[in-house]
GROMACS .gro file of C-alpha atoms in nm:
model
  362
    1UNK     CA    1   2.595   0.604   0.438
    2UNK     CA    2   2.260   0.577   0.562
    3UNK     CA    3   1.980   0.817   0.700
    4UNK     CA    4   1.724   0.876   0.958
    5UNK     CA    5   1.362   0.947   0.884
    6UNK     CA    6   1.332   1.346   0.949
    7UNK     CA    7   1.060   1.332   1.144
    8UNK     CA    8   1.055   0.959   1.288
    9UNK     CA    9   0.780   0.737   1.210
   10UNK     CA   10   0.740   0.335   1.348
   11UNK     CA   11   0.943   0.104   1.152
   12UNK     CA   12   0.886  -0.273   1.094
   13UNK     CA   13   1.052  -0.551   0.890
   14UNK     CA   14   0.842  -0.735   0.639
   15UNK     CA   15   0.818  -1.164   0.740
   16UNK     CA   16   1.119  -1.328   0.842
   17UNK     CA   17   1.315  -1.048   0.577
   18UNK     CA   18   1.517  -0.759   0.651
   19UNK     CA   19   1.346  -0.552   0.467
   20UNK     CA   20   1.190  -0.232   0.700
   21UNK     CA   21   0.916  -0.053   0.603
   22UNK     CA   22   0.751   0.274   0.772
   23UNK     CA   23   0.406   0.233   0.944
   24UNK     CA   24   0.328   0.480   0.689
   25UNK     CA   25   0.418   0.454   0.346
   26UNK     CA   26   0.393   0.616   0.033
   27UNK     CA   27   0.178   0.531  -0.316
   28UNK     CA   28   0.278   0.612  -0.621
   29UNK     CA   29  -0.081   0.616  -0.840
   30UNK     CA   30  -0.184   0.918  -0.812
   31UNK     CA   31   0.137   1.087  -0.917
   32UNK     CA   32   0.110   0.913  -1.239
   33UNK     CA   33  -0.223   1.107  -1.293
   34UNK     CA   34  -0.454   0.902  -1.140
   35UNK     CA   35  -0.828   1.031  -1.231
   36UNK     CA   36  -0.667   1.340  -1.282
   37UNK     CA   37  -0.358   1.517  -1.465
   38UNK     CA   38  -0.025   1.563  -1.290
   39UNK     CA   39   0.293   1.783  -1.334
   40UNK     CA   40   0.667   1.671  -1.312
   41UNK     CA   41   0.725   1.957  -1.052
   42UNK     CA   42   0.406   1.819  -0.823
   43UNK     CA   43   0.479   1.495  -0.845
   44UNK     CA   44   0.861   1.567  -0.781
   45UNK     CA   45   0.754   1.780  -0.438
   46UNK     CA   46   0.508   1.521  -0.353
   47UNK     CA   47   0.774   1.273  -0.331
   48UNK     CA   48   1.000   1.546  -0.116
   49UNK     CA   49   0.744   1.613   0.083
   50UNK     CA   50   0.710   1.229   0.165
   51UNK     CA   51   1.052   1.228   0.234
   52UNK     CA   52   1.089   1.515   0.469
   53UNK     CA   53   0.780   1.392   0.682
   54UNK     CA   54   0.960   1.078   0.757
   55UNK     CA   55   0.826   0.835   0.483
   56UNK     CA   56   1.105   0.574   0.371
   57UNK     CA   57   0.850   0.316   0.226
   58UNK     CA   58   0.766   0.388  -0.107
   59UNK     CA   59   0.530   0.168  -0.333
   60UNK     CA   60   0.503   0.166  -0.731
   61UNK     CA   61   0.407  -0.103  -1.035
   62UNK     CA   62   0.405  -0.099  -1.368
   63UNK     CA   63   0.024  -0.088  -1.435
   64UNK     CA   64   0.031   0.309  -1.292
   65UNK     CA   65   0.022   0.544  -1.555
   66UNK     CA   66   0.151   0.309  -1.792
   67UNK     CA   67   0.514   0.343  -1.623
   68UNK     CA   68   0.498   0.697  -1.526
   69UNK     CA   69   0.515   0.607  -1.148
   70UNK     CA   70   0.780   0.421  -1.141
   71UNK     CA   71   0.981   0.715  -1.365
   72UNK     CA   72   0.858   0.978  -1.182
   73UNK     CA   73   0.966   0.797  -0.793
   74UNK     CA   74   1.268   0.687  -0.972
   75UNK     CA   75   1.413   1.031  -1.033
   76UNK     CA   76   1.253   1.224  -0.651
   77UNK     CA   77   1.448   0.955  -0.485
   78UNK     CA   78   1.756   0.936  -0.725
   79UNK     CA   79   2.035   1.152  -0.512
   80UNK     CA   80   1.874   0.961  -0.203
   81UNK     CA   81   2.099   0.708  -0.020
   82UNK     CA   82   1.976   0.341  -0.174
   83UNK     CA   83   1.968   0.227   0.150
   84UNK     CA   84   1.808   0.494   0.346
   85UNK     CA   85   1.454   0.395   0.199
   86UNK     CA   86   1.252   0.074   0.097
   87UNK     CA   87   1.094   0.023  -0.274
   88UNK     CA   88   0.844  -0.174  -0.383
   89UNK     CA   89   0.699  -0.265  -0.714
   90UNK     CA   90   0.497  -0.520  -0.880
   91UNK     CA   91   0.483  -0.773  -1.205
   92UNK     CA   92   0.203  -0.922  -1.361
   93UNK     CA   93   0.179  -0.691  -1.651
   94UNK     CA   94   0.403  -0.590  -1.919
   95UNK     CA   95   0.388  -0.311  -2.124
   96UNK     CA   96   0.456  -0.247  -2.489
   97UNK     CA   97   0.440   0.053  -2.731
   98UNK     CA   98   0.135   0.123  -2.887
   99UNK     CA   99   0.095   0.395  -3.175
  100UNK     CA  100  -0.314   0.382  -3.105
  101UNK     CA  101  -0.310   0.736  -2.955
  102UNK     CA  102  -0.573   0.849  -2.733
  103UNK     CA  103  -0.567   0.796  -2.388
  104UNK     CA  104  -0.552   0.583  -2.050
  105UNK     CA  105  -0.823   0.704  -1.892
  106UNK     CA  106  -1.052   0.402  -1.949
  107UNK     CA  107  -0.761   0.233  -1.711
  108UNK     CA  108  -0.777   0.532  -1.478
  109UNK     CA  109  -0.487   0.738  -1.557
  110UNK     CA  110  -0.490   1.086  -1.742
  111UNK     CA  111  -0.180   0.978  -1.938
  112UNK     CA  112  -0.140   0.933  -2.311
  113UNK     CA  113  -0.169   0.592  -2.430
  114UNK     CA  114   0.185   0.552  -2.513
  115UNK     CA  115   0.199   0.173  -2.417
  116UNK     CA  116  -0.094  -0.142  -2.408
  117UNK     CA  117  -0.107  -0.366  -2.105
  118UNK     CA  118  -0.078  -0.739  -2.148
  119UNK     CA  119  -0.117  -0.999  -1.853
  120UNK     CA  120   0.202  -1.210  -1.826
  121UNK     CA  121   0.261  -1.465  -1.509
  122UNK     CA  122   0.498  -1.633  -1.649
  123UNK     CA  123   0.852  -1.668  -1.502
  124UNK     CA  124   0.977  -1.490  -1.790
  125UNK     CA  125   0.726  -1.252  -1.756
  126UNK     CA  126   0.874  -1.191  -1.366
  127UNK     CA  127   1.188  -1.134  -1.492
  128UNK     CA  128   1.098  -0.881  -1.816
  129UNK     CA  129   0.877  -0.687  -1.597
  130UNK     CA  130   1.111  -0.672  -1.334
  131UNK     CA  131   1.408  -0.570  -1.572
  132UNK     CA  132   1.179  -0.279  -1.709
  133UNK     CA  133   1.077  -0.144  -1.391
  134UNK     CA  134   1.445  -0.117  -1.265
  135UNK     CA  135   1.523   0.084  -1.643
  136UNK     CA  136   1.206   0.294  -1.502
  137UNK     CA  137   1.344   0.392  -1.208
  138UNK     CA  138   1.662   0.403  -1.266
  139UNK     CA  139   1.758   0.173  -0.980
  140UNK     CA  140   1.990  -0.133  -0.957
  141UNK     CA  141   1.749  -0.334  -0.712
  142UNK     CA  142   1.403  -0.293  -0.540
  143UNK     CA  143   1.290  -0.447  -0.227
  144UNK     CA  144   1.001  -0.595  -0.260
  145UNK     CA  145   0.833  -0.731  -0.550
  146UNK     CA  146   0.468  -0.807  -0.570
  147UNK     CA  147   0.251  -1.029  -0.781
  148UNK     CA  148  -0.013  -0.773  -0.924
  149UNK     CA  149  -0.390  -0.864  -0.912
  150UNK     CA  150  -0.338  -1.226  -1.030
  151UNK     CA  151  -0.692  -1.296  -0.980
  152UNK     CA  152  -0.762  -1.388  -1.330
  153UNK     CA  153  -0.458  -1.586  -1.360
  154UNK     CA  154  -0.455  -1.779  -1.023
  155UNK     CA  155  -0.304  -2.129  -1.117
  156UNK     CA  156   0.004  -1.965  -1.341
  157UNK     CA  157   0.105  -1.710  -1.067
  158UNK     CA  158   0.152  -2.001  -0.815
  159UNK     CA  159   0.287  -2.239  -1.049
  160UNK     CA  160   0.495  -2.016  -1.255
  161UNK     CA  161   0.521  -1.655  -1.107
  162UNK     CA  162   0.561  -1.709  -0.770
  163UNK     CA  163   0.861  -2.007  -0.831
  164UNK     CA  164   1.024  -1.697  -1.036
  165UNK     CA  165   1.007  -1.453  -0.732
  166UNK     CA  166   1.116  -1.706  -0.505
  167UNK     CA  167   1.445  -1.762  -0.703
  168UNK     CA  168   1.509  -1.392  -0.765
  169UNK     CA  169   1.501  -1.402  -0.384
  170UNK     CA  170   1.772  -1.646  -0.335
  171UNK     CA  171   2.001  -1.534  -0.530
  172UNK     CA  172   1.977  -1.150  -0.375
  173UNK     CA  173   1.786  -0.969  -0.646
  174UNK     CA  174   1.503  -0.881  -0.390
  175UNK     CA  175   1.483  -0.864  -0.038
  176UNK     CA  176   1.131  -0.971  -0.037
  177UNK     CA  177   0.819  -1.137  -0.267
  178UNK     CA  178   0.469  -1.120  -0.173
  179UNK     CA  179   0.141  -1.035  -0.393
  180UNK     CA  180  -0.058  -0.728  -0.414
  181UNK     CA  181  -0.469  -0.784  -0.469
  182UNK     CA  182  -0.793  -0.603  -0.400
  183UNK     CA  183  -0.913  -0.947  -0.243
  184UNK     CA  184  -0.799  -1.129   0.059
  185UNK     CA  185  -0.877  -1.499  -0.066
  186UNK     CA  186  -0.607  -1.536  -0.267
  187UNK     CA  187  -0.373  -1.310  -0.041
  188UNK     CA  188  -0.472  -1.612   0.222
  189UNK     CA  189  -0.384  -1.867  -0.027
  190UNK     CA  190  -0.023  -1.724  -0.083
  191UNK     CA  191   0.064  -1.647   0.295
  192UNK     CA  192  -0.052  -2.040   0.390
  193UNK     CA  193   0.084  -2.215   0.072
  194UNK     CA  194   0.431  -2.033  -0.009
  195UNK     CA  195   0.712  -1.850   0.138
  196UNK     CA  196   0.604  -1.510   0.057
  197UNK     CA  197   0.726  -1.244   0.292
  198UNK     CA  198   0.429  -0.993   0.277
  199UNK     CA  199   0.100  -0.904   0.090
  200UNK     CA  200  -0.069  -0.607   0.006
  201UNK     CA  201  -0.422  -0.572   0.065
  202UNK     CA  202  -0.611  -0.282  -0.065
  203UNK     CA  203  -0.967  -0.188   0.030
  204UNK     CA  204  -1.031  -0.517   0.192
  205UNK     CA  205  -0.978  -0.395   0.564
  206UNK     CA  206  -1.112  -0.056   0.687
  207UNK     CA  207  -1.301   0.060   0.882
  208UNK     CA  208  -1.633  -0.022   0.632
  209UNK     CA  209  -1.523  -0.362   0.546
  210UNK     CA  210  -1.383  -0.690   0.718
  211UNK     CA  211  -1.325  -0.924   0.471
  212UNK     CA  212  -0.981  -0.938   0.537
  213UNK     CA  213  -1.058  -1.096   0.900
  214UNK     CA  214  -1.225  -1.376   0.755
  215UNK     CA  215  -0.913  -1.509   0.591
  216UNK     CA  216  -0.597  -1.360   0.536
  217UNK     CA  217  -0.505  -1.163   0.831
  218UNK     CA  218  -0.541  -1.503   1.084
  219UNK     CA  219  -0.356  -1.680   0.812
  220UNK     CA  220  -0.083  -1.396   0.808
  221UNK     CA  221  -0.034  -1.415   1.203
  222UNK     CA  222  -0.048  -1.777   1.197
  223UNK     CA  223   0.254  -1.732   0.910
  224UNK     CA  224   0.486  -1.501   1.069
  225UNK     CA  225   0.393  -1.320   0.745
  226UNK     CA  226   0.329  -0.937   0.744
  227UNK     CA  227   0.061  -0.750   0.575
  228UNK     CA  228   0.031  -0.391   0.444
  229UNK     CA  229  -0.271  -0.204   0.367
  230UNK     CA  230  -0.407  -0.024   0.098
  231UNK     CA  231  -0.713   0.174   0.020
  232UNK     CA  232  -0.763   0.257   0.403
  233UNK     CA  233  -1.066   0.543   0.237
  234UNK     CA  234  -1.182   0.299   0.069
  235UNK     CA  235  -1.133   0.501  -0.244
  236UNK     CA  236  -1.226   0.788  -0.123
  237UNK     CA  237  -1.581   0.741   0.094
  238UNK     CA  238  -1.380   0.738   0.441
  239UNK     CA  239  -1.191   1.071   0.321
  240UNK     CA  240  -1.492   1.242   0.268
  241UNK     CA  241  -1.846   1.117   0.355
  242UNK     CA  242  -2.084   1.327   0.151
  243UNK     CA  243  -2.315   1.215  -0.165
  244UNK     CA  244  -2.129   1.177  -0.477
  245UNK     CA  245  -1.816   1.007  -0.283
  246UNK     CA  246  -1.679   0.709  -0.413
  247UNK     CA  247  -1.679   0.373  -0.272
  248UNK     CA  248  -1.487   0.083  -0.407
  249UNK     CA  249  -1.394   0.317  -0.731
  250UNK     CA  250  -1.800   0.345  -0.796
  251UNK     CA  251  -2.070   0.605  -0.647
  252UNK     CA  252  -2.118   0.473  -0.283
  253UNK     CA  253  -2.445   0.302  -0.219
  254UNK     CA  254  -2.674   0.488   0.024
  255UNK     CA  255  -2.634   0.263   0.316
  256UNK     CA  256  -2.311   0.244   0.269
  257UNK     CA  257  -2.273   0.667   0.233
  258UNK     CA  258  -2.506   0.646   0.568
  259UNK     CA  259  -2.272   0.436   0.776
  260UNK     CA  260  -1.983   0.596   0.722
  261UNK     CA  261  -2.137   0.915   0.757
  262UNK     CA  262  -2.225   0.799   1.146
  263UNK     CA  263  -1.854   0.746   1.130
  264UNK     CA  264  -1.775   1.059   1.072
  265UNK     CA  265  -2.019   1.187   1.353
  266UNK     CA  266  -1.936   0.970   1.613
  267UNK     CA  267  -1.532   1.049   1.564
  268UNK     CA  268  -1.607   1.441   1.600
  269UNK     CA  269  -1.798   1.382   1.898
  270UNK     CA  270  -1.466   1.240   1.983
  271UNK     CA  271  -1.265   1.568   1.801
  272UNK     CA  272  -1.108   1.313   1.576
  273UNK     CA  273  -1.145   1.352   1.175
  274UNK     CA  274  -1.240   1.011   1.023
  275UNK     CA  275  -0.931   1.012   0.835
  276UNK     CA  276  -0.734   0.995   1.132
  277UNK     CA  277  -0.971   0.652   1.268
  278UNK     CA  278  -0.953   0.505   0.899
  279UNK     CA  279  -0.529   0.546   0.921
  280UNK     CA  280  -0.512   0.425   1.262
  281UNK     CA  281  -0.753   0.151   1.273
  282UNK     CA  282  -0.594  -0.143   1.055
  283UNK     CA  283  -0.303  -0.132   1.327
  284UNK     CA  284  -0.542  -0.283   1.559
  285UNK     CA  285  -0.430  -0.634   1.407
  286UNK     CA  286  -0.076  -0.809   1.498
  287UNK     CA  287  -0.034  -0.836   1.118
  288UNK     CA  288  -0.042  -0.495   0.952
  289UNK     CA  289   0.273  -0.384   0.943
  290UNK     CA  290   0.242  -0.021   0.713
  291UNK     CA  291  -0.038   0.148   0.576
  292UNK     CA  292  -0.047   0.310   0.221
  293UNK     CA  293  -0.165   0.665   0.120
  294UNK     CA  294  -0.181   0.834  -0.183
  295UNK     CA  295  -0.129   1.207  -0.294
  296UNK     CA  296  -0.130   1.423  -0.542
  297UNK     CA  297   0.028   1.679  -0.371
  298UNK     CA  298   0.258   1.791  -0.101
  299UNK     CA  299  -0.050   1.929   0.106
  300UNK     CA  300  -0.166   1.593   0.095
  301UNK     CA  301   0.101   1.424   0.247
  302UNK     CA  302   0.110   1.686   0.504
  303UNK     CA  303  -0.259   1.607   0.571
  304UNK     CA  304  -0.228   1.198   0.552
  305UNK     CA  305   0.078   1.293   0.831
  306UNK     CA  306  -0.089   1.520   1.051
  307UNK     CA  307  -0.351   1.261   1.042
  308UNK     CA  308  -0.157   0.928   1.089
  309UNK     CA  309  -0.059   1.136   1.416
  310UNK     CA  310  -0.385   1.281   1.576
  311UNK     CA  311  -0.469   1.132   1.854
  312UNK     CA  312  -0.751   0.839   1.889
  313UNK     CA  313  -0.828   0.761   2.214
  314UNK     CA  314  -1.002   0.393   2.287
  315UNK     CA  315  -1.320   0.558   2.387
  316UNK     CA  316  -1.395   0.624   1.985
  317UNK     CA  317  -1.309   0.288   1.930
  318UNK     CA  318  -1.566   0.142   2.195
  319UNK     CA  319  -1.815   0.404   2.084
  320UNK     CA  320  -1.779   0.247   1.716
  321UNK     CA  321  -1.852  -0.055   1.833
  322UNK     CA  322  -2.146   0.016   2.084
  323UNK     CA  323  -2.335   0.130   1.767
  324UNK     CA  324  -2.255  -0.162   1.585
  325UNK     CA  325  -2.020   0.017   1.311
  326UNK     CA  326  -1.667  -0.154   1.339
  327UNK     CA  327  -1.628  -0.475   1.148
  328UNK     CA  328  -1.748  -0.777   1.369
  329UNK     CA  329  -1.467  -0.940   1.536
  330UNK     CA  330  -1.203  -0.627   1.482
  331UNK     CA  331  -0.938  -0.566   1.714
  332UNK     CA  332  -0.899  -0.192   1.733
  333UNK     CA  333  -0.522  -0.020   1.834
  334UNK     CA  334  -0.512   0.071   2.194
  335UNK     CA  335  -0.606   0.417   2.276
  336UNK     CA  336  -0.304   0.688   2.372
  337UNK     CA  337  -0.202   1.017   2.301
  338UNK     CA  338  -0.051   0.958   1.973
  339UNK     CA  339   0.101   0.689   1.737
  340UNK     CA  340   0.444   0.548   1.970
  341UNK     CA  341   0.792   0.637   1.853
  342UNK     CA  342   0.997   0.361   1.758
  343UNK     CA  343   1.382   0.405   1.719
  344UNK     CA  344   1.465   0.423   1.331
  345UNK     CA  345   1.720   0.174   1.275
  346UNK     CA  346   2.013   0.197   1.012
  347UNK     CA  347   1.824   0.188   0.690
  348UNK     CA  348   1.931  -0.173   0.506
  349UNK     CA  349   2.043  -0.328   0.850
  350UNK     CA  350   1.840  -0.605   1.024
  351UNK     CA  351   1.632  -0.337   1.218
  352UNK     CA  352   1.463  -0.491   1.579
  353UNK     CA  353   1.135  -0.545   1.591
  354UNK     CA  354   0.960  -0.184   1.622
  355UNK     CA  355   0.612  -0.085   1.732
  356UNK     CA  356   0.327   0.054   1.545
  357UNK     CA  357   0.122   0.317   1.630
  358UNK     CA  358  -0.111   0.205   1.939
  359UNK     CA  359   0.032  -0.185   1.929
  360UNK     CA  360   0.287  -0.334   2.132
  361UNK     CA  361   0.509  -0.568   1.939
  362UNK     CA  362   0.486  -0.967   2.016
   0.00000   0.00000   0.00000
């Protein structure tokens, strides 16, 4: 039995896979206590809300809240259909009890320190952290598995980690293998030197940076290979443009805090909240296939919704540019009343090729 999105959002498959994903999809951090504490019953109606609004991508990994995410998605989706919704997680890092007490908060997450991190690329490593996250969520398979921040440990997850993926993928275990990195270098390296499917690439395309354009996302298109995005606020700065935001996980610099504050005056002169521009605007490139936000809480997937759906006509888009605050070289989605409606296929089929909001499909 399958079913349809409630409300319907754009679907697209990942690479050559099968595996669809919503434009919009769903992180898991922050319901694992990111930066701040969260309770069973918000994360649980975070994850309904998700649901109801249409969301049927949802993204996890090991590294948030030392496991919590993956638990806590695990059991609002359990009841679900398995194959009305795509999973994703990632391996890279393993984790193993620790009796140190204290806290994670060093790592970012207002969890006790129940469990240490340690950095494992290996192909064993794949498979144990791959095992564990399936006890975690209580799932017999996930969709797509990621290689998580290899930066440190470049040569290993290409000789050793990615081989692993690659043969859980022929045999059926996955659906799908990419990598997930807050850099696009090595995201370029993996789409023009293996087989993988998709990346992830958070903070690295926005509205504030470019970087992406430089490398990966030509590479990707070149590649057949798809791309999701992460970090579209660029953690945080594009949400809310006001001193003391954050930028890149830090205090924004002042230039940086003034730019995007012209942002968000030249999108109300336009009666569009930044938020809306900063969902809509990595669409603008043939390669992005979904778009990640986080929340906390149900009002803030009914916010990251409402906003995904506002419209952004072109003129915003050519007023960005006129005053020089777009990334050089950008393409921007094409201006209409709202995101377009693609038919939602039967979840786990081979869905067609489906638009994204403001982008015809090639």
């Amino acid at each position: 039995m399958t079913t349809a999105p409630t409300a319907e959002l754009p679907v697209r498959t990942l690479g050559r896979s099968a595996v669809p994903v919503t434009a919009l999809g769903f992180g898991s951090a922050a319901i694992a206590g990111l930066y701040e504490p969260v309770g069973e019953d918000e994360a649980a109606a975070t994850v309904d809300a998700a649901w109801q609004s249409g969301l049927r991508y949802f993204d996890t990994a090991p590294h948030y809240g030392l496991g919590l995410a993956e638990r806590r998605l695990g059991a609002a989706l359990r009841g679900r259909p398995r194959d009305s919704y795509t999973v994703s997680t990632k391996v890279g890092r393993l984790l193993e009890p620790s009796d140190a007490g204290g806290d994670d908060r060093a790592n970012g997450f207002a969890v006790p320190a129940t469990h240490r991190r340690r950095w494992d690329f290996s192909a064993d490593g794949v498979r144990r952290s791959l095992e564990d996250s399936l006890v975690r969520l209580g799932l017999d398979r996930v969709d797509l598995v990621l290689l998580h921040d290899p930066d440190g440990h470049e040569e290993q997850a290409f000789r050793e980690a990615y081989p692993a993926l690659e043969e859980l993928r022929a045999q059926g275990v996955v659906g799908a293998i990419g990598a997930g990195m807050n850099q696009s270098r090595m995201l370029a390296r993996f789409v023009t030197d293996t087989d993988v499917d998709a990346v992830l690439c958070a903070g690295r395309y926005t509205l504030l940076e470019g970087g992406a354009l430089d490398d990966l996302l030509p590479a990707a298109s070149a590649a057949g290979r798809s791309v999701v995005i992460g970090g579209v606020f660029n953690s945080g700065l594009l949400a809310d443009p006001k001193p003391g935001a954050t930028y890149d996980y830090a205090a924004a610099p002042a230039e940086v805090l003034r730019r995007a504050v012209r942002m968000r005056d030249t999108a109300r002169g336009f009666g569009v909240p930044l938020r809306a521009a900063a969902l809509r605007f990595p669409f603008g490139h043939a390669a992005v296939a979904s778009v990640l936000v986080g929340a906390r809480s149900a009002a803030q997937v009914h916010d990251a919704v409402e906003q995904f759906r506002h419209p952004v006509p072109g003129a915003l888009w050519d007023a960005l540019r006129a005053r020089d605050l777009l990334p050089e070289g950008a393409p921007v989605p094409a201006g209409g009343p709202k995101p377009a409606e693609a038919p939602v296929p039967a979840w786990g089929s081979e869905p067609a090729e489906a638009p994204v909001p403001g982008r015809t499909t090639s």
